[in-house]
Amino acid sequence: MEGHTPEPGEGPEAADILASTRTLVDPELRRAVDTLPGSLRRVARYHFGWEHADGTPAAGSAGKAIRPALVLTAVRALGGEPAGAVRAAAAVELVHNFTLLHDDVMDRDTTRRHRPTAWTVFGDADAILAGDALQALAQRMLAEDPHPGAPAASARLAACVMELCAGQHADCALERRGPDEVTLDECLAMAEAKTGALLGCACALGAVYAGAGLDAVDSLDGFGREAGLAFQLIDDVIGIWGDPGHTGKPAGADLAARKKSLPVVAALASGTPAAAELAELYDGPQGKPGSALDAERAARAVESAGGRDWAQVHAADRMSRAIGQLAGAVPDLEAAGGLLALAEFVTRRTH
Amino acid sequence: MEGHTPEPGEGPEAADILASTRTLVDPELRRAVDTLPGSLRRVARYHFGWEHADGTPAAGSAGKAIRPALVLTAVRALGGEPAGAVRAAAAVELVHNFTLLHDDVMDRDTTRRHRPTAWTVFGDADAILAGDALQALAQRMLAEDPHPGAPAASARLAACVMELCAGQHADCALERRGPDEVTLDECLAMAEAKTGALLGCACALGAVYAGAGLDAVDSLDGFGREAGLAFQLIDDVIGIWGDPGHTGKPAGADLAARKKSLPVVAALASGTPAAAELAELYDGPQGKPGSALDAERAARAVESAGGRDWAQVHAADRMSRAIGQLAGAVPDLEAAGGLLALAEFVTRRTH
């Protein structure tokens, strides 16, 4: 496990939860990946940051482990034993990484976690196959888990994958359309499917492993989904106005790529003069950084059109809905504390 | 269900098994695919031949249903009730079709079942996503199946997917290498992973659903694998010398594409003068039909070098090993009859 230094915006509790999650889940994850056939194991170990492209060990991290932490923390919040849900936590992380491998192929993204993406190193076919194998590995882990919650967890995780695929489809479809042909509702639905669904599923799996009833499981799913939407809104704000202290993501990056992020679409829908100015600036192919867009001017237009305020108010609204869902299932605020700390954490920084 | 006319090489029993399999499994398969999110449902329904590209209904068939038939026939052979294993049979067919969708993207194949492949119609991203969703759907069906064999079936199917992915990786890697850099053992291992594994898994799932012990399950897996290898060898012979009455596949098609099929690799490894002639003919990029290869001369060279005889003898050997595996688990030859009929069927024609 790599060292962990708390950063601004990350409370000590979230840091502790994430660190102890990695201690529990990382060995299980590595053991699982080591059962892949050799050719695909290499691609997966590179993708997770455990190996360099030449197969030598790397000190990199597989990420913050937010999703596994949500699984284990939800188990605890509902009175279960987190140590019994380590396989479910690892399965969720495997699914997350399967979708990253495939999304990078489809989106032609060349960088992930500050390294070249797997398809740029191993080719499209191996990145697709490694993703396929990781999805299978996640399901095999659950199928081999004697825990009584495993079949329900397997069904929920599989249903979540279908939703993630629909979300990625919607994302690709929205990117191809002009900025005036995209509605805010479509973008919110896409963000829920692409980002909210797996955070919700992680929380729901924790509830399942704690032996909770269906109502509580669904409430935990709702909690994760709403928190996920709040996270996406804040992430989109950071993608425009930046938060270099936390993320290193430069201000204006999303605007320069003409990304139809939520604050931008909200601004475009505002009917203000700033919306018209923004539409004109966005009138070009998305994702082509060469066709320079004045990011500072665009950021001012999004702000004048109310996109920034809308995103912040809407994020707060989603967080309060998330807390409402959680309160319904976990009346004891102390028991819910870990989940709240993680939700606070994900809405304050990117991953 | 489409009409079914027995064809030469297909005994009446195999025809009956396949027809009754389709009657049982097709509605389950359609119901399952209809639960996919709309955007991906359309791609899947096109791929299965149920819809045209514009979404209007098509009369096409999803294929012969060999794999679901193996599941249900294995259940019966081991004294179980086939009707209780319909979901498992559908899950195997979903996995088969997920791999076809992805393989076509990777191999850039433009035709499947006499129609344009899904990626040529909907693009790479939608074909990848529809495949991902079909894998998830297969696992969700098993996870929601109350049958006591479902968790073991889920684990075996997931492990099989990993093997299929390794097989496809090996296939892509072998294609990139020169004909003199490929060994027969490598090609046999690739064919076992790519073709034998899922036929074996189908038979094994039938045994699991019949409540058989692990030894019998593994024997049924071995039966399907060996029969799958025999099928691949015969299919490769047909790809060189043709079997137009059965398949419509023109003689020499595999040679024209410089495919390193098993009889070709066996011929190249023979150390004969014909092997040297064949190596010279194959000295060009695989899969480029433009760079004309004299297929008739190549076929004669494969035959002179012993490739045809080797394939036929080896296929017969694999079939006898298959029967040996089956006899170990199903001593009653009458009970094993359906599986033998299907094995005979798959080794006499392509699909």
XYZ file of C-alpha atoms in Angstrom, chain A residues 36-37 39-40 98 102 106 125-126 128-129 132-133 135-137 139-140 143-144 151 154-155 158 161-162 165-166 168-169, chain B residues 36-37 39-40 98 102 106 125-126 128-129 132-133 135-137 139-140 143-144 151 154-155 158 161-162 165-166 168-169:
60
model
C -6.179 -13.904 -15.178
C -4.506 -15.656 -18.138
C -1.463 -12.188 -21.596
C -4.386 -10.265 -20.083
C -13.284 -2.713 -16.719
C -13.274 0.222 -22.439
C -14.025 4.361 -27.210
C -7.845 -5.556 -28.858
C -5.901 -6.249 -25.663
C -10.989 -4.607 -24.854
C -10.106 -8.187 -23.862
C -13.957 -8.171 -20.723
C -11.874 -10.403 -18.471
C -15.913 -7.938 -15.807
C -15.872 -11.752 -15.769
C -13.445 -11.767 -12.830
C -18.646 -11.901 -11.351
C -16.512 -14.944 -10.624
C -20.124 -16.409 -7.618
C -17.394 -18.043 -5.501
C -26.254 -13.766 -5.558
C -24.134 -10.305 -8.432
C -27.533 -9.454 -9.942
C -24.691 -6.967 -13.501
C -23.012 -2.715 -15.741
C -25.920 -2.489 -18.183
C -23.002 0.870 -20.735
C -26.153 2.870 -21.462
C -21.394 5.581 -21.908
C -23.555 5.185 -25.032
C -31.410 -4.008 -21.983
C -31.446 -0.192 -22.067
C -29.928 2.121 -27.131
C -28.087 -1.175 -26.603
C -21.006 -11.065 -26.550
C -16.281 -8.006 -29.659
C -11.129 -6.579 -33.101
C -18.408 1.959 -29.421
C -21.962 0.622 -29.616
C -18.350 -2.910 -27.646
C -21.042 -1.620 -25.267
C -20.371 -5.671 -22.460
C -24.091 -5.491 -21.683
C -21.981 -10.402 -20.737
C -23.624 -8.620 -17.789
C -27.060 -9.877 -18.853
C -24.542 -13.128 -15.343
C -27.691 -11.362 -14.168
C -27.712 -14.516 -10.398
C -31.509 -14.250 -10.493
C -23.765 -19.916 -8.396
C -21.974 -18.428 -12.797
C -18.417 -19.074 -11.598
C -17.104 -16.299 -15.791
C -15.085 -15.871 -20.439
C -11.541 -15.299 -19.181
C -10.538 -13.686 -23.948
C -7.138 -15.374 -23.682
C -8.931 -14.327 -28.760
C -5.739 -12.615 -27.586
